[in-house]
PDB file of N, CA and C in Angstrom:
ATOM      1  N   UNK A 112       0.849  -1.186   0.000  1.00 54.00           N
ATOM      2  CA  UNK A 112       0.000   0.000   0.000  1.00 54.00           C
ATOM      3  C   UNK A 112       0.887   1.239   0.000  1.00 54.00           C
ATOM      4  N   UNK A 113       0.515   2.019  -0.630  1.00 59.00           N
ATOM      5  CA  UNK A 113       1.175   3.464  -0.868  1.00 59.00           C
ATOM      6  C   UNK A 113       0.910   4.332   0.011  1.00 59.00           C
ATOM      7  N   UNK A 114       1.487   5.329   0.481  1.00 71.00           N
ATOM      8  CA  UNK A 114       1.553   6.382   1.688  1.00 71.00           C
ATOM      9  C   UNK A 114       0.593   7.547   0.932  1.00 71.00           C
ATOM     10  N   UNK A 115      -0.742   8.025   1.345  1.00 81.00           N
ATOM     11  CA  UNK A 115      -1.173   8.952   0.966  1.00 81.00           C
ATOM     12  C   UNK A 115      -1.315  10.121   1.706  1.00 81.00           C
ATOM     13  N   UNK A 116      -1.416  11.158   1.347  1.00 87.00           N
ATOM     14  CA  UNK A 116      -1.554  12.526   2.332  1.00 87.00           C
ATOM     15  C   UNK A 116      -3.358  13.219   1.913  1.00 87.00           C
ATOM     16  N   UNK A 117      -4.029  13.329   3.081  1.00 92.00           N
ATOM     17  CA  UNK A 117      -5.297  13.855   3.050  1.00 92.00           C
ATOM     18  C   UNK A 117      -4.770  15.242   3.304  1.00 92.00           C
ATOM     19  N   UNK A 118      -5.108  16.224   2.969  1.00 94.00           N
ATOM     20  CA  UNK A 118      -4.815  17.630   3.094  1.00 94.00           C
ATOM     21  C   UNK A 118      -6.415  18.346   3.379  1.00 94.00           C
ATOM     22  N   UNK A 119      -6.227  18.926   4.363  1.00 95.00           N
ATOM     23  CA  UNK A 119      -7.811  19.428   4.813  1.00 95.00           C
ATOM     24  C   UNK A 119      -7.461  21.280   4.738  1.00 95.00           C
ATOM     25  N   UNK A 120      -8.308  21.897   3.883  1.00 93.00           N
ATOM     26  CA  UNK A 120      -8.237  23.031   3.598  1.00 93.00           C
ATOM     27  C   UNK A 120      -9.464  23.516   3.831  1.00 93.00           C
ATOM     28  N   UNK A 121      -9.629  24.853   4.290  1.00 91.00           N
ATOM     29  CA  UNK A 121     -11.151  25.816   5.004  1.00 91.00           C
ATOM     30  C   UNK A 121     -10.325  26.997   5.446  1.00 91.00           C
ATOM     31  N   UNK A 122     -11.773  27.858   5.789  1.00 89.00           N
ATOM     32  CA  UNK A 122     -11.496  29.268   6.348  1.00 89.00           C
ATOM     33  C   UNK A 122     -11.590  29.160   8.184  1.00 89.00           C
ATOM     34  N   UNK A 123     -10.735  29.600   8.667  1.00 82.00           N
ATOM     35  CA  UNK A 123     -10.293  30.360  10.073  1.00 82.00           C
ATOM     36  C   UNK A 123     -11.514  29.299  10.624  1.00 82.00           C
ATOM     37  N   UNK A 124     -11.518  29.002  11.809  1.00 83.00           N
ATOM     38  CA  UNK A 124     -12.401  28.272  12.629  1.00 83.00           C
ATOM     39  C   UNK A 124     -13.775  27.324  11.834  1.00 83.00           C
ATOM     40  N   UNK A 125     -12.854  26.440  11.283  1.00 90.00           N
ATOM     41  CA  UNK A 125     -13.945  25.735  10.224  1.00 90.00           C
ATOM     42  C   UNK A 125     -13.724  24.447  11.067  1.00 90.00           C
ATOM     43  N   UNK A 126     -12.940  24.051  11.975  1.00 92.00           N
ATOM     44  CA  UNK A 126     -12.747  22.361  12.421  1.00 92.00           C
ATOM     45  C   UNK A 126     -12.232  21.716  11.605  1.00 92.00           C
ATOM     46  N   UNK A 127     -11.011  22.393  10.886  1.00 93.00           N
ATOM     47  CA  UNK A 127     -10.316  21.340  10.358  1.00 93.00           C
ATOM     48  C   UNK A 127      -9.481  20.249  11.168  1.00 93.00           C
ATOM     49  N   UNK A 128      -9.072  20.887  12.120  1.00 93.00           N
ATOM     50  CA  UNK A 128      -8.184  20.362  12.844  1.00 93.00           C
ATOM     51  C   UNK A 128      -8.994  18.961  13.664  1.00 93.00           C
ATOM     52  N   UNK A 129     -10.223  19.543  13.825  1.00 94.00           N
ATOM     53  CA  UNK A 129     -11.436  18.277  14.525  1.00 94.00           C
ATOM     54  C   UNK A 129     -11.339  17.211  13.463  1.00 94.00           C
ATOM     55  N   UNK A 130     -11.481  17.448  12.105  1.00 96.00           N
ATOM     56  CA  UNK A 130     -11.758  16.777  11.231  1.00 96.00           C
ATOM     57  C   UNK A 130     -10.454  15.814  11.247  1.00 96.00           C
ATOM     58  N   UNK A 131      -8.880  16.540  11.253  1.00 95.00           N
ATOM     59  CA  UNK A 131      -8.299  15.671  11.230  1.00 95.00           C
ATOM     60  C   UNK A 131      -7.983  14.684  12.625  1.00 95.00           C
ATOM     61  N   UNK A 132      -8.754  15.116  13.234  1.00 96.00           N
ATOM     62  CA  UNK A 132      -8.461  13.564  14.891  1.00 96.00           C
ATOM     63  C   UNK A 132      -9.167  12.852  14.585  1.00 96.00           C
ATOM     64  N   UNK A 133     -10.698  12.844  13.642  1.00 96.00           N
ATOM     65  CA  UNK A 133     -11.739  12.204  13.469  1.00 96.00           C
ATOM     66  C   UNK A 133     -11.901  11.209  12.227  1.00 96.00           C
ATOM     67  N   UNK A 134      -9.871  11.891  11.284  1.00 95.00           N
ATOM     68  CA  UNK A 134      -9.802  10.585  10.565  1.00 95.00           C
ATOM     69  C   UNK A 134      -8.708   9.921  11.121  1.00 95.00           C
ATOM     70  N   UNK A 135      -7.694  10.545  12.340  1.00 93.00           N
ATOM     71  CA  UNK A 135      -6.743   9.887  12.760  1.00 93.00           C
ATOM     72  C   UNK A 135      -7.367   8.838  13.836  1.00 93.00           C
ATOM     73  N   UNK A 136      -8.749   8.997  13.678  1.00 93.00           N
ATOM     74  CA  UNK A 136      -9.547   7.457  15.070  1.00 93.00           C
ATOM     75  C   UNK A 136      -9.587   6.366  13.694  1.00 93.00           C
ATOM     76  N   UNK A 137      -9.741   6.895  12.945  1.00 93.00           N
ATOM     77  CA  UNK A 137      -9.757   5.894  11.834  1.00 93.00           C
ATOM     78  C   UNK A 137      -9.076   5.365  10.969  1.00 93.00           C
ATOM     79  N   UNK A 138      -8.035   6.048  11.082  1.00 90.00           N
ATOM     80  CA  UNK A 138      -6.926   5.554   9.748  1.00 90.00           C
ATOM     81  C   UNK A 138      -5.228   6.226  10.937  1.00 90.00           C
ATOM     82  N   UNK A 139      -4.698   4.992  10.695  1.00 87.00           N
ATOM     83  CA  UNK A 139      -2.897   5.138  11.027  1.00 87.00           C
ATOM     84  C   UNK A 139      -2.741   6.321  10.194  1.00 87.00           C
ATOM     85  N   UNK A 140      -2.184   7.653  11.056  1.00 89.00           N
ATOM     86  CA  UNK A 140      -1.565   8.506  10.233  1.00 89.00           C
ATOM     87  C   UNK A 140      -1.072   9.407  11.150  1.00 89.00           C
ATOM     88  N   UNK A 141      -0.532  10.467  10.642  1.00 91.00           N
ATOM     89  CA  UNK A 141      -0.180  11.339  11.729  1.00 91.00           C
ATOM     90  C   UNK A 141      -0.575  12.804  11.024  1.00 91.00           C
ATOM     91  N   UNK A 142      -1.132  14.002  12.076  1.00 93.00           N
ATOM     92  CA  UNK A 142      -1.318  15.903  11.565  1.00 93.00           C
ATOM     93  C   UNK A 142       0.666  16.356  11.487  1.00 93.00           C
ATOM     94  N   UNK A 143       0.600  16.988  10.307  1.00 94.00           N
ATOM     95  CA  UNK A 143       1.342  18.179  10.115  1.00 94.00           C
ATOM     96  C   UNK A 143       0.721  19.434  10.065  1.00 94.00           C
ATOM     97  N   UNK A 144       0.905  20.145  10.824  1.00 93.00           N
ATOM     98  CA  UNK A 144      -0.102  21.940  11.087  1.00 93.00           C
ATOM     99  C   UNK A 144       0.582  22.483   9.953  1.00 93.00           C
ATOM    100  N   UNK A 145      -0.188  23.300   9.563  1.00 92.00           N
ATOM    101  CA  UNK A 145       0.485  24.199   8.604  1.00 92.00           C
ATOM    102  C   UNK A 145       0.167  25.559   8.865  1.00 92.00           C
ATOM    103  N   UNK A 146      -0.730  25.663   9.513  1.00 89.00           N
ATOM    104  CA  UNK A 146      -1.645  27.015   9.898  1.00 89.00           C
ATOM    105  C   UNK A 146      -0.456  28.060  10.316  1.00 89.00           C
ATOM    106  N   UNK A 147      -0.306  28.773   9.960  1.00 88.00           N
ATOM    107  CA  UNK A 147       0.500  30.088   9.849  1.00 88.00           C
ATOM    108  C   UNK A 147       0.676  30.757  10.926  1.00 88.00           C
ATOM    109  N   UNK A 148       0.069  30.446  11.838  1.00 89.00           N
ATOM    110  CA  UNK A 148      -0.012  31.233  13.469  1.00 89.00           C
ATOM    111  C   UNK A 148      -0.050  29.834  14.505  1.00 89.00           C
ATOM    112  N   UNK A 149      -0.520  28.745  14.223  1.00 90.00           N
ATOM    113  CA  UNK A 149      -0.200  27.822  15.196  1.00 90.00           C
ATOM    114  C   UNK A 149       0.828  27.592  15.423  1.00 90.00           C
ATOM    115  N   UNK A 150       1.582  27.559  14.585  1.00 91.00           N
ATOM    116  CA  UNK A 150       3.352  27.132  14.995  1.00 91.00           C
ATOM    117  C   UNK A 150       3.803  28.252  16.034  1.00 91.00           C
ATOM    118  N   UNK A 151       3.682  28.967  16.295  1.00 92.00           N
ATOM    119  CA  UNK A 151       4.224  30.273  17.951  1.00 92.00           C
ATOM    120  C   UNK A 151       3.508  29.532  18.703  1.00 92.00           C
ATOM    121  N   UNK A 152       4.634  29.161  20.307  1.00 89.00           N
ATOM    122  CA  UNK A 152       3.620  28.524  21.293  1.00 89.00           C
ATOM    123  C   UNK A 152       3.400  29.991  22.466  1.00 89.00           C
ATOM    124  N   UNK A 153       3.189  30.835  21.580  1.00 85.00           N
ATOM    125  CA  UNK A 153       3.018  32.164  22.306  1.00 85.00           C
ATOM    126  C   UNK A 153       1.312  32.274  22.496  1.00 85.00           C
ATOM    127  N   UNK A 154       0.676  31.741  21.033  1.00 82.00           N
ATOM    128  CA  UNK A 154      -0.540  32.534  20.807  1.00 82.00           C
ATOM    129  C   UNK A 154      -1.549  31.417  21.068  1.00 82.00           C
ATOM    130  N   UNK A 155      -1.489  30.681  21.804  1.00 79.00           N
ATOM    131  CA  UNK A 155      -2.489  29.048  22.145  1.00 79.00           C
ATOM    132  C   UNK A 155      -4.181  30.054  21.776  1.00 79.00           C
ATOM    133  N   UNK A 156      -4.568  31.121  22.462  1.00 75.00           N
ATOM    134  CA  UNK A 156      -5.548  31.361  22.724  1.00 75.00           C
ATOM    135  C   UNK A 156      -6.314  32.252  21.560  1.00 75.00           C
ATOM    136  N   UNK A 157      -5.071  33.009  20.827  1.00 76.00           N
ATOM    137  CA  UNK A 157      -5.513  33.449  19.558  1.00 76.00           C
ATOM    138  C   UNK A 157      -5.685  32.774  18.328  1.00 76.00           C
ATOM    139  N   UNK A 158      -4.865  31.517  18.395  1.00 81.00           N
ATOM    140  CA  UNK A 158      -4.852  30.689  17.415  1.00 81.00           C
ATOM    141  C   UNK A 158      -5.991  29.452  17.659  1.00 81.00           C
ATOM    142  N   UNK A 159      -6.037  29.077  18.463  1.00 83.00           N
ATOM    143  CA  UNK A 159      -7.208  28.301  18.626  1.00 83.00           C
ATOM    144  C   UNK A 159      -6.480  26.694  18.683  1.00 83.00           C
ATOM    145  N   UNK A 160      -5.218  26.820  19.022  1.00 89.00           N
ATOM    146  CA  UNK A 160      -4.416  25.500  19.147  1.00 89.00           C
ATOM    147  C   UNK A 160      -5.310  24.721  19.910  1.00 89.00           C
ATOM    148  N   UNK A 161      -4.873  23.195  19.594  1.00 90.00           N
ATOM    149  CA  UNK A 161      -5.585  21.959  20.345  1.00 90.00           C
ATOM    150  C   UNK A 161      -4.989  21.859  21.510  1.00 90.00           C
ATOM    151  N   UNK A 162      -5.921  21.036  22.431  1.00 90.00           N
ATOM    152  CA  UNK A 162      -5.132  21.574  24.119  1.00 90.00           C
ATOM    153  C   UNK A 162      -4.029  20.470  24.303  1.00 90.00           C
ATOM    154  N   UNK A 163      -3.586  20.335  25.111  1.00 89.00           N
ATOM    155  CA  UNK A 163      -2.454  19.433  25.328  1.00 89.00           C
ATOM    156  C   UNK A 163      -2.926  18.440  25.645  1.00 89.00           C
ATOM    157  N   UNK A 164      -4.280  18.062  26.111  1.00 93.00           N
ATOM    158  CA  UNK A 164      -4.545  16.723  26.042  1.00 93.00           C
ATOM    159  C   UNK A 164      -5.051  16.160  24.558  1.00 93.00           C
ATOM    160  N   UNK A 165      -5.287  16.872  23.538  1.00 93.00           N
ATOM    161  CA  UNK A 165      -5.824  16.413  22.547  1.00 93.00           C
ATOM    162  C   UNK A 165      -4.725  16.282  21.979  1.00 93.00           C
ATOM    163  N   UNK A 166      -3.368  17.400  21.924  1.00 89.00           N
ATOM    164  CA  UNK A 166      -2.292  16.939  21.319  1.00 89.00           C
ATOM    165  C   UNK A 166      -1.226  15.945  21.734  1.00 89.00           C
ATOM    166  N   UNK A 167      -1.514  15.692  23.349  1.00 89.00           N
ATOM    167  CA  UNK A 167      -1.081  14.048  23.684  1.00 89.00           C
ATOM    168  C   UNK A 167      -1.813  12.798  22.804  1.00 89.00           C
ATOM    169  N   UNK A 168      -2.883  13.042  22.956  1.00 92.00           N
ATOM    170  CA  UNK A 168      -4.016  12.064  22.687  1.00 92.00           C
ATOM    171  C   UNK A 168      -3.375  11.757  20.766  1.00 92.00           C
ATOM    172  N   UNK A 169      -3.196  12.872  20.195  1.00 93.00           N
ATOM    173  CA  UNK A 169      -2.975  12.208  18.911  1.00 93.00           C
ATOM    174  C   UNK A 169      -1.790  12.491  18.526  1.00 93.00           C
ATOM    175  N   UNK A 170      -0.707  12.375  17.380  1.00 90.00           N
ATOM    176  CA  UNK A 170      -0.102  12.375  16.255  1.00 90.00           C
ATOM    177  C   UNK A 170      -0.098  13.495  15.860  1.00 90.00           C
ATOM    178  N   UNK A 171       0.434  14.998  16.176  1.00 92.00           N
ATOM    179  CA  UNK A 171       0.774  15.859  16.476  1.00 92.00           C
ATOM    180  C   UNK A 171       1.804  16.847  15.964  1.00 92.00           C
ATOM    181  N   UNK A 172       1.880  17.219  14.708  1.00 93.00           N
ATOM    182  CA  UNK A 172       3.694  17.915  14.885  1.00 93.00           C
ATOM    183  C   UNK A 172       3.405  19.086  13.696  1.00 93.00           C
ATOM    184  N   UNK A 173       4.255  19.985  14.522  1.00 94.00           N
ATOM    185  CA  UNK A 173       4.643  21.502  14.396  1.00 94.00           C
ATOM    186  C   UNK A 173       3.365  22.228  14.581  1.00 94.00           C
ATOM    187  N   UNK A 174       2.979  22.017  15.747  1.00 93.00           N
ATOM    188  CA  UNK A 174       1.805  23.194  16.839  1.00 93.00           C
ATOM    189  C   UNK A 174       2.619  23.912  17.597  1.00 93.00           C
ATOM    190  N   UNK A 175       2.858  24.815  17.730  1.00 92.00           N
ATOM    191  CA  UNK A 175       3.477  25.720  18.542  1.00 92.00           C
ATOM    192  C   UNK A 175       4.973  24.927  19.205  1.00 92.00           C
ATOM    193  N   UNK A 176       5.727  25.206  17.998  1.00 93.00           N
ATOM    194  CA  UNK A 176       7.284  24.862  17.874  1.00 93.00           C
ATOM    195  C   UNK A 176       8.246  26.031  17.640  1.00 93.00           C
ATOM    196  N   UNK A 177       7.372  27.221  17.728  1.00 93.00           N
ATOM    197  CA  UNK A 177       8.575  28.122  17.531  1.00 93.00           C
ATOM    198  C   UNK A 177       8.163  29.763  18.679  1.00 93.00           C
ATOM    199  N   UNK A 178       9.344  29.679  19.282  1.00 91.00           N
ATOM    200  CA  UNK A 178       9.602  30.735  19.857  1.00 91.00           C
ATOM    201  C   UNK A 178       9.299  32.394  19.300  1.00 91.00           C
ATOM    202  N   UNK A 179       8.375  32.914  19.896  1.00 83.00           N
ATOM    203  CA  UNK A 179       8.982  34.366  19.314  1.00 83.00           C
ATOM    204  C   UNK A 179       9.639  35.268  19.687  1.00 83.00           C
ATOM    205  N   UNK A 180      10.669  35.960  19.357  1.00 87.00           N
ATOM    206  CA  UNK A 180      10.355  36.614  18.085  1.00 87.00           C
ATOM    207  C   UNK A 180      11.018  36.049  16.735  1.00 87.00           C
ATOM    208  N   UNK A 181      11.480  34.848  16.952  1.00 90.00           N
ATOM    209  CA  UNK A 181      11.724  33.921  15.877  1.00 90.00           C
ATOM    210  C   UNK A 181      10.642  33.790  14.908  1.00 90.00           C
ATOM    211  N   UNK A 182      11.103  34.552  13.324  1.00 90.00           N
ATOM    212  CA  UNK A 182       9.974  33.966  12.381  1.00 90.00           C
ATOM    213  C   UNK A 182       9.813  32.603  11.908  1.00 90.00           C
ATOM    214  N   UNK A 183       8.672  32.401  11.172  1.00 92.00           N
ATOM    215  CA  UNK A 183       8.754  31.654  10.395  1.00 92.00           C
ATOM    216  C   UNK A 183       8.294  31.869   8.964  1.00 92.00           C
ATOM    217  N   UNK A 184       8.969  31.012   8.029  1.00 94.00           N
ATOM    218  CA  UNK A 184       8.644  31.508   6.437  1.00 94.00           C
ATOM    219  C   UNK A 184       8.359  29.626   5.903  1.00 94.00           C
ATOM    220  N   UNK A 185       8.065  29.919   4.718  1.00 94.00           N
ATOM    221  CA  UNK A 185       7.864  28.820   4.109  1.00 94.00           C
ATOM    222  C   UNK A 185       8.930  27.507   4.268  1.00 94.00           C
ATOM    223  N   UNK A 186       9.981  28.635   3.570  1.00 95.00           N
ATOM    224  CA  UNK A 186      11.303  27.837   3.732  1.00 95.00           C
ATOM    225  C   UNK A 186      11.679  27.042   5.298  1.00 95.00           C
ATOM    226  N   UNK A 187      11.878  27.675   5.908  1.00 95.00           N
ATOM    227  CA  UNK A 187      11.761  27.395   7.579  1.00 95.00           C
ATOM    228  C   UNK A 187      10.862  26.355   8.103  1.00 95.00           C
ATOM    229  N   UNK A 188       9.656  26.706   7.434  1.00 94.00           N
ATOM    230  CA  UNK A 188       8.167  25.211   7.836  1.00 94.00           C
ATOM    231  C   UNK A 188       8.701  24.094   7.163  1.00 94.00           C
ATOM    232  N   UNK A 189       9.044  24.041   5.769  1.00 95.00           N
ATOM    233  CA  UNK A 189       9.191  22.972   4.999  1.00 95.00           C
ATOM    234  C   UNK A 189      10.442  22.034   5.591  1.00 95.00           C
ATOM    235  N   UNK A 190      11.529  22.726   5.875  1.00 95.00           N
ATOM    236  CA  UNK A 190      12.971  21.955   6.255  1.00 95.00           C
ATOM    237  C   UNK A 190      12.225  21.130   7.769  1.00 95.00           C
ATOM    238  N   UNK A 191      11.239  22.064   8.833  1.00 94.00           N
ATOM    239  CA  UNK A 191      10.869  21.105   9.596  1.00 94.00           C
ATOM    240  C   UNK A 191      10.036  19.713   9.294  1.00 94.00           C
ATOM    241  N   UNK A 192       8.861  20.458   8.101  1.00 93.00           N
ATOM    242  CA  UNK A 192       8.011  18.989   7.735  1.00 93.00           C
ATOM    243  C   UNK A 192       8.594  18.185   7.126  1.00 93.00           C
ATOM    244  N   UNK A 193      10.029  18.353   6.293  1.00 92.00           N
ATOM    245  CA  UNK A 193      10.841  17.351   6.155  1.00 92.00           C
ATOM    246  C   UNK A 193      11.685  16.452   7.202  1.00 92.00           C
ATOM    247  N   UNK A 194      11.904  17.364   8.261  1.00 92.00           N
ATOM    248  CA  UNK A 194      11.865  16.400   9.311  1.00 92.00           C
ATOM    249  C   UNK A 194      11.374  15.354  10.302  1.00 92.00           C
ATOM    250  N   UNK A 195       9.863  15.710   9.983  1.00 91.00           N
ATOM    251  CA  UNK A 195       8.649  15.270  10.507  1.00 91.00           C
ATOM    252  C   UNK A 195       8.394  13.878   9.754  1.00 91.00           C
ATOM    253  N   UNK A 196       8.944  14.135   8.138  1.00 88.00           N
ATOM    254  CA  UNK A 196       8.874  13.121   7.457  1.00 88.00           C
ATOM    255  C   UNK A 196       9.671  11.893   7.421  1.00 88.00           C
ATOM    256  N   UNK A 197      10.868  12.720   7.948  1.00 88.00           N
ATOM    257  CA  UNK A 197      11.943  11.711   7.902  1.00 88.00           C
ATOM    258  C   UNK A 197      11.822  10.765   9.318  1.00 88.00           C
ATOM    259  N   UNK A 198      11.075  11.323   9.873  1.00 81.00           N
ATOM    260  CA  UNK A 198      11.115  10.630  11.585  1.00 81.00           C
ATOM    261  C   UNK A 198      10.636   9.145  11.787  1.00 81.00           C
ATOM    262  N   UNK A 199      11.171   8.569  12.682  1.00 60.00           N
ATOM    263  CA  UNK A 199      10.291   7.161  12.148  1.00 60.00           C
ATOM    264  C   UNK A 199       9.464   6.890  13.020  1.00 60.00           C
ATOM    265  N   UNK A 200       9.374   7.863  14.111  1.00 64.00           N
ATOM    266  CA  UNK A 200       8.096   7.319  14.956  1.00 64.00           C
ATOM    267  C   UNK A 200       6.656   8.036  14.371  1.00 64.00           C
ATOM    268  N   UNK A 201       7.262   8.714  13.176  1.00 62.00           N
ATOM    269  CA  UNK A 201       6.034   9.167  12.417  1.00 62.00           C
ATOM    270  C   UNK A 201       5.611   8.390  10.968  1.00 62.00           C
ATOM    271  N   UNK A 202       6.219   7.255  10.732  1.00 58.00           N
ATOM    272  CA  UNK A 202       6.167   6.507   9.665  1.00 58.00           C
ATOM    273  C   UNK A 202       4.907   5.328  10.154  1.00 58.00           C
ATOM    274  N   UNK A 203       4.233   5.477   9.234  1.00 56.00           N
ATOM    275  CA  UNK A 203       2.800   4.009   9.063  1.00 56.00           C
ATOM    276  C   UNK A 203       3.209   3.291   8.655  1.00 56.00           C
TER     277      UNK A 203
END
């Protein structure tokens, strides 16, 4: 079987993020965030991050991984989700 990626796209407080725990009860996989403001673990309350028990509870990576006033740019997200990729406790 081949490794596929579901990509869940919507506007600002649509439950994507619900959507993806609700296919990770169902299918081996793991969330990569991409959301542009979740990655600062400054802004939990403006961003609408998942709480720490939901991000224990699942498969989890790059939610509030970066310090500010450290940016982040595309370039910067990608070298991490390549790390995310390369990881093997994140491999199905």
């Amino acid at each position: 079987m081949y490794p596929y990626a579901i990509l869940i796209g919507g506007p600002t407080a649509s439950r994507k993020t619900k959507l993806a725990f609700e296919i990770q009860n169902k299918l081996p996989s793991f969330i990569v965030n991409a959301d542009s403001m979740q990655v600062y673990n400054q802004l939990r309350i403006l961003t609408n991050v998942p709480t720490e028990k939901e991000l224990e509870q699942h498969s989890c990576n790059l939610f509030e991984f970066i310090n500010y006033p450290k940016k982040c740019n595309v370039g910067f997200w990608l070298k991490n989700v390549e790390n995310v990729l390369l990881n093997s406790n994140n491999r199905i």
